[in-house]
Amino acid sequence: MTTAQPTTDVLAEKHRSTLDQALATIRTRAYWSPYPEHPKAYGADGSLDAAAGLAAHEAVLNGRFDLDQPGTDGWTGGEVSPYGPALGVEYPHADVDVLLPAMRAGLPAWRDAGSETRALVCLEILARISARTHEFAHAVMHTSGQAYMMAFQAGGPHAQDRGLEAVAYAYEEQTRTPAGRAAWSKPQGKRDPLELSKEFTPVGRGVALVIGCNTFPTWNGYPGLFASLATGNAVLVKPHPRAVLPLALTVKVAREVLAESGFDPNLVALATERPGEGIAKTLAVRPEIRIIDYTGSTEFGDWLEANARQAQVYTEKAGVNTVLIDSTDDYKGMLSNLAFSLSLYSGQMCTTPQNLLIPRDGITTDQGPRSYDEVVADLAAAVGGLLGDDARANALLGALVNPDVKARLEAAAGLGEVALASREVAHPDFPEAVVRTPVMVKLDGSKPDAEAAYLSECFGPVSFAVSVDSTADGLELLRRTIRDKGAMTVGAYTTSADTERAVEEICLEESAQLSLNLTGGVYVNQTAAFSDFHGSGGNPAANAALCDGAFVSNRFRVVEVRRQA
């Protein structure tokens, strides 16, 4: 505690106002971000501009990424960019029997530092990551397949926002109980009162495991990482083998800040795997692992929840995101909004709509009635128009993250009548990139053989225009989909107050996040930190929300010491 105090004072001067603003914003739910979204905002005050960020990224390629971690017993790598080039980076492979005890050794000092110091150290880590956002953007782009601008924003400031949000919630939950000693006195009538001195200390559970995902390594990784670190735990980061670099950079920054602040750098460490090793299952059931954060397939998420019984497990799995189209007073705006939502990052987002439920007899619009076939054709034309220019298509779509997505895209065309065929898009800078526009398939919601398609998640640039007998039937299918399959997002378009209330009631009862009548520059598959909840934790798609009190409060316990006064 004493060795870190001078550094804590400096960090408080730098970051306490940011923490206070984050605490205020999670209560007001207003828009705010301390991390600039525009690429030209970087280059001053020690941050890297675009050219310096690219140079820093290229300097890491084709070499060893040394973290000076205990227990390194070899090197491993093998990442290949979805845009074509091999990254050529080798990372330390850890003997976890050596690494995990080393990580636990720093826990007492980290616990004793207190919740404010931990929060300020986390904010310093985020500030240093922010200064290197251009470098991180290249790392995210070349591991996830996101286009550069999306990698810059989603992998940079938006991910940093989510990390800061987790720190704010962690600090708020830990400080509900007074820090330090509290005097307790119970009157005893004529006798002397009973007096005790009571001390309350938030204590982390131990070592937390973050299991990273391929598509959004920082955006999905930072909430769990910073929530666990801020609540007094050590954090072992196990990246997806195709997306190691963004999280390896994160771990390196965290270790540097911890050491400079007087703490053991081994409080944050990296666990990479050799090809086919599958260390996530091995690590998940180790007794030292007390918290797990996971984003990925339902199958492995279910396995973690069933088998990692010694740990508090937070999962974001798969769902079937649905949009009900009943009516609209802005037909053009609805089509434009949906076209963008279906196209962004080739649909490789856990929030992208998959099923579009449209009444068989059509919908009412400000441009007159539109039949089911007309709505589908108009939406297909909107997507085609949005992506008709290859330069714009590349900027929106990015590259397919792995061959499985390409296989699903190609198979989807055989599931029904194709309303919008996918096409190949050539990338001028990366000829090996696999870039495909979305496919849209028409399915009859009344036919049992179509159910298998639209009630299964088809991750990637695939959507199903599902005809339903009526809005009422669409509402029932929406409820069944959320209840049985889960949903990260739900959307609806309606001019009917009764239908709006019905959709809202379904989402309240089935615990799904709802967006109504979006026609402007906000999309159903985007969420804003400090304001929007990502997932609810109340349906099969995820057992936690990013971010709320429940996401952080069970990462620590409050331990009380009573003393006779």
JSON list of C-alpha atoms in Angstrom, two decimals, residues 324-541:
[
{"chain": "A", "resi": 324, "resn": "LEU", "atom": "CA", "xyz": [-41.05, -7.54, -36.54]},
{"chain": "A", "resi": 325, "resn": "ILE", "atom": "CA", "xyz": [-42.27, -5.35, -39.41]},
{"chain": "A", "resi": 326, "resn": "ASP", "atom": "CA", "xyz": [-45.93, -4.40, -38.90]},
{"chain": "A", "resi": 327, "resn": "SER", "atom": "CA", "xyz": [-46.18, -0.87, -40.34]},
{"chain": "A", "resi": 328, "resn": "THR", "atom": "CA", "xyz": [-44.16, 2.31, -40.67]},
{"chain": "A", "resi": 329, "resn": "ASP", "atom": "CA", "xyz": [-44.61, 6.02, -41.26]},
{"chain": "A", "resi": 330, "resn": "ASP", "atom": "CA", "xyz": [-41.12, 6.29, -42.79]},
{"chain": "A", "resi": 331, "resn": "TYR", "atom": "CA", "xyz": [-40.79, 3.45, -45.29]},
{"chain": "A", "resi": 332, "resn": "LYS", "atom": "CA", "xyz": [-37.64, 4.80, -46.93]},
{"chain": "A", "resi": 333, "resn": "GLY", "atom": "CA", "xyz": [-35.98, 5.40, -43.54]},
{"chain": "A", "resi": 334, "resn": "MET", "atom": "CA", "xyz": [-36.90, 1.91, -42.36]},
{"chain": "A", "resi": 335, "resn": "LEU", "atom": "CA", "xyz": [-35.41, 0.26, -45.45]},
{"chain": "A", "resi": 336, "resn": "SER", "atom": "CA", "xyz": [-32.24, 2.33, -45.20]},
{"chain": "A", "resi": 337, "resn": "ASN", "atom": "CA", "xyz": [-31.81, 1.57, -41.51]},
{"chain": "A", "resi": 338, "resn": "LEU", "atom": "CA", "xyz": [-32.36, -2.16, -41.95]},
{"chain": "A", "resi": 339, "resn": "ALA", "atom": "CA", "xyz": [-30.08, -2.32, -45.00]},
{"chain": "A", "resi": 340, "resn": "PHE", "atom": "CA", "xyz": [-27.21, -0.82, -43.00]},
{"chain": "A", "resi": 341, "resn": "SER", "atom": "CA", "xyz": [-27.90, -3.11, -40.02]},
{"chain": "A", "resi": 342, "resn": "LEU", "atom": "CA", "xyz": [-27.81, -6.21, -42.23]},
{"chain": "A", "resi": 343, "resn": "SER", "atom": "CA", "xyz": [-24.61, -5.12, -44.00]},
{"chain": "A", "resi": 344, "resn": "LEU", "atom": "CA", "xyz": [-22.38, -3.77, -41.22]},
{"chain": "A", "resi": 345, "resn": "TYR", "atom": "CA", "xyz": [-19.30, -6.01, -40.74]},
{"chain": "A", "resi": 346, "resn": "SER", "atom": "CA", "xyz": [-20.93, -8.64, -42.96]},
{"chain": "A", "resi": 347, "resn": "GLY", "atom": "CA", "xyz": [-23.46, -9.43, -40.26]},
{"chain": "A", "resi": 348, "resn": "GLN", "atom": "CA", "xyz": [-20.68, -10.84, -38.05]},
{"chain": "A", "resi": 349, "resn": "MET", "atom": "CA", "xyz": [-22.07, -9.23, -34.91]},
{"chain": "A", "resi": 350, "resn": "CYS", "atom": "CA", "xyz": [-24.00, -10.92, -32.13]},
{"chain": "A", "resi": 351, "resn": "THR", "atom": "CA", "xyz": [-26.53, -8.08, -32.43]},
{"chain": "A", "resi": 352, "resn": "THR", "atom": "CA", "xyz": [-27.20, -8.26, -36.19]},
{"chain": "A", "resi": 353, "resn": "PRO", "atom": "CA", "xyz": [-30.84, -9.00, -37.15]},
{"chain": "A", "resi": 354, "resn": "GLN", "atom": "CA", "xyz": [-31.39, -12.40, -38.69]},
{"chain": "A", "resi": 355, "resn": "ASN", "atom": "CA", "xyz": [-35.15, -12.92, -38.95]},
{"chain": "A", "resi": 356, "resn": "LEU", "atom": "CA", "xyz": [-37.45, -10.30, -40.45]},
{"chain": "A", "resi": 357, "resn": "LEU", "atom": "CA", "xyz": [-41.06, -11.20, -39.63]},
{"chain": "A", "resi": 358, "resn": "ILE", "atom": "CA", "xyz": [-43.42, -9.73, -42.24]},
{"chain": "A", "resi": 359, "resn": "PRO", "atom": "CA", "xyz": [-47.19, -10.35, -42.45]},
{"chain": "A", "resi": 360, "resn": "ARG", "atom": "CA", "xyz": [-48.17, -12.37, -45.50]},
{"chain": "A", "resi": 361, "resn": "ASP", "atom": "CA", "xyz": [-50.78, -9.76, -46.50]},
{"chain": "A", "resi": 362, "resn": "GLY", "atom": "CA", "xyz": [-48.23, -6.97, -46.31]},
{"chain": "A", "resi": 363, "resn": "ILE", "atom": "CA", "xyz": [-47.83, -3.78, -44.27]},
{"chain": "A", "resi": 364, "resn": "THR", "atom": "CA", "xyz": [-49.07, -0.20, -44.28]},
{"chain": "A", "resi": 365, "resn": "THR", "atom": "CA", "xyz": [-46.58, 2.59, -44.95]},
{"chain": "A", "resi": 366, "resn": "ASP", "atom": "CA", "xyz": [-46.46, 6.31, -45.62]},
{"chain": "A", "resi": 367, "resn": "GLN", "atom": "CA", "xyz": [-46.07, 5.36, -49.29]},
{"chain": "A", "resi": 368, "resn": "GLY", "atom": "CA", "xyz": [-49.17, 3.21, -49.34]},
{"chain": "A", "resi": 369, "resn": "PRO", "atom": "CA", "xyz": [-49.63, -0.53, -48.71]},
{"chain": "A", "resi": 370, "resn": "ARG", "atom": "CA", "xyz": [-46.76, -2.87, -49.50]},
{"chain": "A", "resi": 371, "resn": "SER", "atom": "CA", "xyz": [-47.16, -6.60, -49.94]},
{"chain": "A", "resi": 372, "resn": "TYR", "atom": "CA", "xyz": [-44.79, -9.11, -48.36]},
{"chain": "A", "resi": 373, "resn": "ASP", "atom": "CA", "xyz": [-43.07, -9.61, -51.73]},
{"chain": "A", "resi": 374, "resn": "GLU", "atom": "CA", "xyz": [-42.75, -5.85, -52.25]},
{"chain": "A", "resi": 375, "resn": "VAL", "atom": "CA", "xyz": [-41.25, -5.26, -48.80]},
{"chain": "A", "resi": 376, "resn": "VAL", "atom": "CA", "xyz": [-38.69, -8.00, -49.37]},
{"chain": "A", "resi": 377, "resn": "ALA", "atom": "CA", "xyz": [-37.85, -6.76, -52.86]},
{"chain": "A", "resi": 378, "resn": "ASP", "atom": "CA", "xyz": [-37.54, -3.16, -51.66]},
{"chain": "A", "resi": 379, "resn": "LEU", "atom": "CA", "xyz": [-35.27, -4.16, -48.78]},
{"chain": "A", "resi": 380, "resn": "ALA", "atom": "CA", "xyz": [-33.12, -6.25, -51.13]},
{"chain": "A", "resi": 381, "resn": "ALA", "atom": "CA", "xyz": [-32.86, -3.23, -53.43]},
{"chain": "A", "resi": 382, "resn": "ALA", "atom": "CA", "xyz": [-31.87, -1.03, -50.47]},
{"chain": "A", "resi": 383, "resn": "VAL", "atom": "CA", "xyz": [-29.05, -3.41, -49.54]},
{"chain": "A", "resi": 384, "resn": "GLY", "atom": "CA", "xyz": [-27.97, -3.67, -53.15]},
{"chain": "A", "resi": 385, "resn": "GLY", "atom": "CA", "xyz": [-27.95, 0.10, -53.52]},
{"chain": "A", "resi": 386, "resn": "LEU", "atom": "CA", "xyz": [-25.99, 0.59, -50.31]},
{"chain": "A", "resi": 387, "resn": "LEU", "atom": "CA", "xyz": [-23.33, -1.90, -51.40]},
{"chain": "A", "resi": 388, "resn": "GLY", "atom": "CA", "xyz": [-23.38, -1.25, -55.12]},
{"chain": "A", "resi": 389, "resn": "ASP", "atom": "CA", "xyz": [-20.15, 0.71, -55.02]},
{"chain": "A", "resi": 390, "resn": "ASP", "atom": "CA", "xyz": [-17.23, -1.58, -54.20]},
{"chain": "A", "resi": 391, "resn": "ALA", "atom": "CA", "xyz": [-15.33, 1.05, -52.21]},
{"chain": "A", "resi": 392, "resn": "ARG", "atom": "CA", "xyz": [-18.33, 1.66, -49.95]},
{"chain": "A", "resi": 393, "resn": "ALA", "atom": "CA", "xyz": [-18.99, -2.09, -49.75]},
{"chain": "A", "resi": 394, "resn": "ASN", "atom": "CA", "xyz": [-15.47, -2.80, -48.53]},
{"chain": "A", "resi": 395, "resn": "ALA", "atom": "CA", "xyz": [-15.71, -0.02, -45.94]},
{"chain": "A", "resi": 396, "resn": "LEU", "atom": "CA", "xyz": [-18.95, -1.44, -44.54]},
{"chain": "A", "resi": 397, "resn": "LEU", "atom": "CA", "xyz": [-18.50, -5.18, -44.96]},
{"chain": "A", "resi": 398, "resn": "GLY", "atom": "CA", "xyz": [-14.90, -5.82, -44.00]},
{"chain": "A", "resi": 399, "resn": "ALA", "atom": "CA", "xyz": [-13.78, -9.39, -44.63]},
{"chain": "A", "resi": 400, "resn": "LEU", "atom": "CA", "xyz": [-15.34, -12.72, -43.62]},
{"chain": "A", "resi": 401, "resn": "VAL", "atom": "CA", "xyz": [-13.61, -13.68, -40.40]},
{"chain": "A", "resi": 402, "resn": "ASN", "atom": "CA", "xyz": [-13.21, -17.40, -41.10]},
{"chain": "A", "resi": 403, "resn": "PRO", "atom": "CA", "xyz": [-14.16, -20.14, -43.59]},
{"chain": "A", "resi": 404, "resn": "ASP", "atom": "CA", "xyz": [-17.14, -21.25, -41.46]},
{"chain": "A", "resi": 405, "resn": "VAL", "atom": "CA", "xyz": [-18.92, -17.96, -42.14]},
{"chain": "A", "resi": 406, "resn": "LYS", "atom": "CA", "xyz": [-18.36, -18.35, -45.89]},
{"chain": "A", "resi": 407, "resn": "ALA", "atom": "CA", "xyz": [-19.73, -21.91, -45.76]},
{"chain": "A", "resi": 408, "resn": "ARG", "atom": "CA", "xyz": [-22.90, -20.78, -43.94]},
{"chain": "A", "resi": 409, "resn": "LEU", "atom": "CA", "xyz": [-23.40, -17.96, -46.42]},
{"chain": "A", "resi": 410, "resn": "GLU", "atom": "CA", "xyz": [-23.15, -20.33, -49.37]},
{"chain": "A", "resi": 411, "resn": "ALA", "atom": "CA", "xyz": [-25.41, -22.94, -47.77]},
{"chain": "A", "resi": 412, "resn": "ALA", "atom": "CA", "xyz": [-28.12, -20.40, -46.93]},
{"chain": "A", "resi": 413, "resn": "ALA", "atom": "CA", "xyz": [-28.93, -19.89, -50.61]},
{"chain": "A", "resi": 414, "resn": "GLY", "atom": "CA", "xyz": [-30.27, -23.45, -50.71]},
{"chain": "A", "resi": 415, "resn": "LEU", "atom": "CA", "xyz": [-32.73, -22.98, -47.84]},
{"chain": "A", "resi": 416, "resn": "GLY", "atom": "CA", "xyz": [-35.40, -21.09, -49.76]},
{"chain": "A", "resi": 417, "resn": "GLU", "atom": "CA", "xyz": [-36.11, -18.58, -52.50]},
{"chain": "A", "resi": 418, "resn": "VAL", "atom": "CA", "xyz": [-33.23, -16.13, -52.74]},
{"chain": "A", "resi": 419, "resn": "ALA", "atom": "CA", "xyz": [-34.48, -12.54, -52.61]},
{"chain": "A", "resi": 420, "resn": "LEU", "atom": "CA", "xyz": [-30.97, -11.05, -52.62]},
{"chain": "A", "resi": 421, "resn": "ALA", "atom": "CA", "xyz": [-28.01, -13.00, -53.90]},
{"chain": "A", "resi": 422, "resn": "SER", "atom": "CA", "xyz": [-24.58, -12.54, -52.38]},
{"chain": "A", "resi": 423, "resn": "ARG", "atom": "CA", "xyz": [-21.80, -11.30, -54.61]},
{"chain": "A", "resi": 424, "resn": "GLU", "atom": "CA", "xyz": [-18.03, -11.22, -54.35]},
{"chain": "A", "resi": 425, "resn": "VAL", "atom": "CA", "xyz": [-16.36, -7.86, -53.80]},
{"chain": "A", "resi": 426, "resn": "ALA", "atom": "CA", "xyz": [-12.72, -7.36, -54.74]},
{"chain": "A", "resi": 427, "resn": "HIS", "atom": "CA", "xyz": [-10.60, -5.50, -52.22]},
{"chain": "A", "resi": 428, "resn": "PRO", "atom": "CA", "xyz": [-8.13, -3.13, -53.92]},
{"chain": "A", "resi": 429, "resn": "ASP", "atom": "CA", "xyz": [-5.51, -3.36, -51.15]},
{"chain": "A", "resi": 430, "resn": "PHE", "atom": "CA", "xyz": [-5.93, -6.97, -50.07]},
{"chain": "A", "resi": 431, "resn": "PRO", "atom": "CA", "xyz": [-6.65, -9.26, -53.06]},
{"chain": "A", "resi": 432, "resn": "GLU", "atom": "CA", "xyz": [-6.80, -12.34, -50.81]},
{"chain": "A", "resi": 433, "resn": "ALA", "atom": "CA", "xyz": [-9.60, -10.91, -48.62]},
{"chain": "A", "resi": 434, "resn": "VAL", "atom": "CA", "xyz": [-12.89, -12.80, -48.78]},
{"chain": "A", "resi": 435, "resn": "VAL", "atom": "CA", "xyz": [-15.53, -10.07, -49.05]},
{"chain": "A", "resi": 436, "resn": "ARG", "atom": "CA", "xyz": [-19.16, -10.99, -49.71]},
{"chain": "A", "resi": 437, "resn": "THR", "atom": "CA", "xyz": [-22.39, -8.99, -49.71]},
{"chain": "A", "resi": 438, "resn": "PRO", "atom": "CA", "xyz": [-25.33, -10.36, -47.67]},
{"chain": "A", "resi": 439, "resn": "VAL", "atom": "CA", "xyz": [-27.80, -12.96, -48.86]},
{"chain": "A", "resi": 440, "resn": "MET", "atom": "CA", "xyz": [-31.51, -12.67, -48.08]},
{"chain": "A", "resi": 441, "resn": "VAL", "atom": "CA", "xyz": [-33.74, -15.74, -48.25]},
{"chain": "A", "resi": 442, "resn": "LYS", "atom": "CA", "xyz": [-37.54, -15.88, -48.24]},
{"chain": "A", "resi": 443, "resn": "LEU", "atom": "CA", "xyz": [-39.09, -18.47, -45.92]},
{"chain": "A", "resi": 444, "resn": "ASP", "atom": "CA", "xyz": [-42.68, -19.36, -45.19]},
{"chain": "A", "resi": 445, "resn": "GLY", "atom": "CA", "xyz": [-43.16, -19.15, -41.44]},
{"chain": "A", "resi": 446, "resn": "SER", "atom": "CA", "xyz": [-46.15, -21.52, -41.53]},
{"chain": "A", "resi": 447, "resn": "LYS", "atom": "CA", "xyz": [-44.14, -24.44, -42.94]},
{"chain": "A", "resi": 448, "resn": "PRO", "atom": "CA", "xyz": [-42.47, -26.72, -40.38]},
{"chain": "A", "resi": 449, "resn": "ASP", "atom": "CA", "xyz": [-39.53, -27.47, -42.68]},
{"chain": "A", "resi": 450, "resn": "ALA", "atom": "CA", "xyz": [-38.60, -23.77, -42.70]},
{"chain": "A", "resi": 451, "resn": "GLU", "atom": "CA", "xyz": [-38.45, -23.63, -38.89]},
{"chain": "A", "resi": 452, "resn": "ALA", "atom": "CA", "xyz": [-35.15, -25.44, -38.74]},
{"chain": "A", "resi": 453, "resn": "ALA", "atom": "CA", "xyz": [-33.56, -22.63, -40.74]},
{"chain": "A", "resi": 454, "resn": "TYR", "atom": "CA", "xyz": [-35.02, -19.53, -39.13]},
{"chain": "A", "resi": 455, "resn": "LEU", "atom": "CA", "xyz": [-34.92, -20.85, -35.57]},
{"chain": "A", "resi": 456, "resn": "SER", "atom": "CA", "xyz": [-31.19, -21.60, -35.78]},
{"chain": "A", "resi": 457, "resn": "GLU", "atom": "CA", "xyz": [-28.53, -18.93, -35.54]},
{"chain": "A", "resi": 458, "resn": "CYS", "atom": "CA", "xyz": [-26.84, -18.43, -38.92]},
{"chain": "A", "resi": 459, "resn": "PHE", "atom": "CA", "xyz": [-23.93, -16.19, -37.93]},
{"chain": "A", "resi": 460, "resn": "GLY", "atom": "CA", "xyz": [-22.75, -14.01, -40.80]},
{"chain": "A", "resi": 461, "resn": "PRO", "atom": "CA", "xyz": [-24.27, -12.06, -43.70]},
{"chain": "A", "resi": 462, "resn": "VAL", "atom": "CA", "xyz": [-27.49, -14.10, -43.85]},
{"chain": "A", "resi": 463, "resn": "SER", "atom": "CA", "xyz": [-31.04, -12.93, -43.19]},
{"chain": "A", "resi": 464, "resn": "PHE", "atom": "CA", "xyz": [-34.41, -14.62, -43.53]},
{"chain": "A", "resi": 465, "resn": "ALA", "atom": "CA", "xyz": [-37.54, -12.77, -44.61]},
{"chain": "A", "resi": 466, "resn": "VAL", "atom": "CA", "xyz": [-40.11, -14.90, -42.80]},
{"chain": "A", "resi": 467, "resn": "SER", "atom": "CA", "xyz": [-43.74, -14.55, -43.89]},
{"chain": "A", "resi": 468, "resn": "VAL", "atom": "CA", "xyz": [-46.26, -14.82, -41.04]},
{"chain": "A", "resi": 469, "resn": "ASP", "atom": "CA", "xyz": [-50.04, -15.06, -41.22]},
{"chain": "A", "resi": 470, "resn": "SER", "atom": "CA", "xyz": [-50.57, -11.83, -39.29]},
{"chain": "A", "resi": 471, "resn": "THR", "atom": "CA", "xyz": [-48.91, -9.41, -36.89]},
{"chain": "A", "resi": 472, "resn": "ALA", "atom": "CA", "xyz": [-50.40, -11.43, -34.03]},
{"chain": "A", "resi": 473, "resn": "ASP", "atom": "CA", "xyz": [-48.71, -14.58, -35.38]},
{"chain": "A", "resi": 474, "resn": "GLY", "atom": "CA", "xyz": [-45.48, -12.62, -35.74]},
{"chain": "A", "resi": 475, "resn": "LEU", "atom": "CA", "xyz": [-45.72, -11.54, -32.11]},
{"chain": "A", "resi": 476, "resn": "GLU", "atom": "CA", "xyz": [-46.17, -15.14, -30.99]},
{"chain": "A", "resi": 477, "resn": "LEU", "atom": "CA", "xyz": [-43.20, -16.27, -33.10]},
{"chain": "A", "resi": 478, "resn": "LEU", "atom": "CA", "xyz": [-41.14, -13.44, -31.66]},
{"chain": "A", "resi": 479, "resn": "ARG", "atom": "CA", "xyz": [-41.94, -14.56, -28.13]},
{"chain": "A", "resi": 480, "resn": "ARG", "atom": "CA", "xyz": [-41.16, -18.19, -28.90]},
{"chain": "A", "resi": 481, "resn": "THR", "atom": "CA", "xyz": [-37.87, -17.26, -30.56]},
{"chain": "A", "resi": 482, "resn": "ILE", "atom": "CA", "xyz": [-36.65, -15.22, -27.59]},
{"chain": "A", "resi": 483, "resn": "ARG", "atom": "CA", "xyz": [-37.79, -17.80, -25.06]},
{"chain": "A", "resi": 484, "resn": "ASP", "atom": "CA", "xyz": [-36.36, -20.85, -26.83]},
{"chain": "A", "resi": 485, "resn": "LYS", "atom": "CA", "xyz": [-33.35, -19.48, -28.70]},
{"chain": "A", "resi": 486, "resn": "GLY", "atom": "CA", "xyz": [-32.56, -16.17, -27.04]},
{"chain": "A", "resi": 487, "resn": "ALA", "atom": "CA", "xyz": [-31.91, -12.78, -28.59]},
{"chain": "A", "resi": 488, "resn": "MET", "atom": "CA", "xyz": [-29.31, -10.11, -28.02]},
{"chain": "A", "resi": 489, "resn": "THR", "atom": "CA", "xyz": [-31.49, -7.59, -29.87]},
{"chain": "A", "resi": 490, "resn": "VAL", "atom": "CA", "xyz": [-35.11, -7.23, -30.94]},
{"chain": "A", "resi": 491, "resn": "GLY", "atom": "CA", "xyz": [-36.43, -4.64, -33.37]},
{"chain": "A", "resi": 492, "resn": "ALA", "atom": "CA", "xyz": [-39.94, -3.64, -34.39]},
{"chain": "A", "resi": 493, "resn": "TYR", "atom": "CA", "xyz": [-41.58, -1.24, -36.78]},
{"chain": "A", "resi": 494, "resn": "THR", "atom": "CA", "xyz": [-45.18, -0.26, -36.14]},
{"chain": "A", "resi": 495, "resn": "THR", "atom": "CA", "xyz": [-47.49, 2.73, -36.17]},
{"chain": "A", "resi": 496, "resn": "SER", "atom": "CA", "xyz": [-49.99, 0.90, -33.95]},
{"chain": "A", "resi": 497, "resn": "ALA", "atom": "CA", "xyz": [-49.96, 1.77, -30.26]},
{"chain": "A", "resi": 498, "resn": "ASP", "atom": "CA", "xyz": [-51.46, -1.63, -29.46]},
{"chain": "A", "resi": 499, "resn": "THR", "atom": "CA", "xyz": [-48.75, -3.49, -31.40]},
{"chain": "A", "resi": 500, "resn": "GLU", "atom": "CA", "xyz": [-46.04, -1.37, -29.82]},
{"chain": "A", "resi": 501, "resn": "ARG", "atom": "CA", "xyz": [-47.34, -2.23, -26.35]},
{"chain": "A", "resi": 502, "resn": "ALA", "atom": "CA", "xyz": [-47.55, -5.91, -27.29]},
{"chain": "A", "resi": 503, "resn": "VAL", "atom": "CA", "xyz": [-43.93, -6.01, -28.50]},
{"chain": "A", "resi": 504, "resn": "GLU", "atom": "CA", "xyz": [-42.76, -4.15, -25.43]},
{"chain": "A", "resi": 505, "resn": "GLU", "atom": "CA", "xyz": [-44.63, -6.55, -23.13]},
{"chain": "A", "resi": 506, "resn": "ILE", "atom": "CA", "xyz": [-43.06, -9.56, -24.83]},
{"chain": "A", "resi": 507, "resn": "CYS", "atom": "CA", "xyz": [-39.58, -8.10, -24.43]},
{"chain": "A", "resi": 508, "resn": "LEU", "atom": "CA", "xyz": [-40.22, -7.22, -20.80]},
{"chain": "A", "resi": 509, "resn": "GLU", "atom": "CA", "xyz": [-41.53, -10.69, -20.03]},
{"chain": "A", "resi": 510, "resn": "GLU", "atom": "CA", "xyz": [-38.83, -12.54, -21.99]},
{"chain": "A", "resi": 511, "resn": "SER", "atom": "CA", "xyz": [-36.03, -10.11, -21.01]},
{"chain": "A", "resi": 512, "resn": "ALA", "atom": "CA", "xyz": [-34.83, -8.87, -24.39]},
{"chain": "A", "resi": 513, "resn": "GLN", "atom": "CA", "xyz": [-33.48, -5.46, -25.38]},
{"chain": "A", "resi": 514, "resn": "LEU", "atom": "CA", "xyz": [-35.86, -3.70, -27.79]},
{"chain": "A", "resi": 515, "resn": "SER", "atom": "CA", "xyz": [-35.39, -0.99, -30.43]},
{"chain": "A", "resi": 516, "resn": "LEU", "atom": "CA", "xyz": [-38.54, 0.57, -31.89]},
{"chain": "A", "resi": 517, "resn": "ASN", "atom": "CA", "xyz": [-38.96, 2.32, -35.23]},
{"chain": "A", "resi": 518, "resn": "LEU", "atom": "CA", "xyz": [-35.29, 3.10, -35.89]},
{"chain": "A", "resi": 519, "resn": "THR", "atom": "CA", "xyz": [-35.06, 5.07, -39.15]},
{"chain": "A", "resi": 520, "resn": "GLY", "atom": "CA", "xyz": [-32.07, 7.38, -38.62]},
{"chain": "A", "resi": 521, "resn": "GLY", "atom": "CA", "xyz": [-28.40, 7.00, -37.77]},
{"chain": "A", "resi": 522, "resn": "VAL", "atom": "CA", "xyz": [-28.82, 4.65, -34.79]},
{"chain": "A", "resi": 523, "resn": "TYR", "atom": "CA", "xyz": [-29.07, 0.95, -35.60]},
{"chain": "A", "resi": 524, "resn": "VAL", "atom": "CA", "xyz": [-30.43, -2.06, -33.77]},
{"chain": "A", "resi": 525, "resn": "ASN", "atom": "CA", "xyz": [-27.00, -3.75, -33.75]},
{"chain": "A", "resi": 526, "resn": "GLN", "atom": "CA", "xyz": [-25.18, -0.85, -32.09]},
{"chain": "A", "resi": 527, "resn": "THR", "atom": "CA", "xyz": [-25.11, -0.05, -28.37]},
{"chain": "A", "resi": 528, "resn": "ALA", "atom": "CA", "xyz": [-23.54, 2.85, -26.50]},
{"chain": "A", "resi": 529, "resn": "ALA", "atom": "CA", "xyz": [-21.61, 2.32, -23.28]},
{"chain": "A", "resi": 530, "resn": "PHE", "atom": "CA", "xyz": [-22.84, 4.09, -20.13]},
{"chain": "A", "resi": 531, "resn": "SER", "atom": "CA", "xyz": [-26.34, 4.17, -21.65]},
{"chain": "A", "resi": 532, "resn": "ASP", "atom": "CA", "xyz": [-27.36, 0.97, -23.47]},
{"chain": "A", "resi": 533, "resn": "PHE", "atom": "CA", "xyz": [-27.25, -2.50, -21.96]},
{"chain": "A", "resi": 534, "resn": "HIS", "atom": "CA", "xyz": [-25.70, -5.09, -24.24]},
{"chain": "A", "resi": 535, "resn": "GLY", "atom": "CA", "xyz": [-27.76, -8.22, -23.69]},
{"chain": "A", "resi": 536, "resn": "SER", "atom": "CA", "xyz": [-29.97, -8.62, -20.66]},
{"chain": "A", "resi": 537, "resn": "GLY", "atom": "CA", "xyz": [-28.77, -11.80, -18.96]},
{"chain": "A", "resi": 538, "resn": "GLY", "atom": "CA", "xyz": [-32.41, -12.91, -18.88]},
{"chain": "A", "resi": 539, "resn": "ASN", "atom": "CA", "xyz": [-32.78, -15.06, -22.01]},
{"chain": "A", "resi": 540, "resn": "PRO", "atom": "CA", "xyz": [-30.74, -17.93, -23.49]},
{"chain": "A", "resi": 541, "resn": "ALA", "atom": "CA", "xyz": [-28.47, -15.65, -25.56]}
]
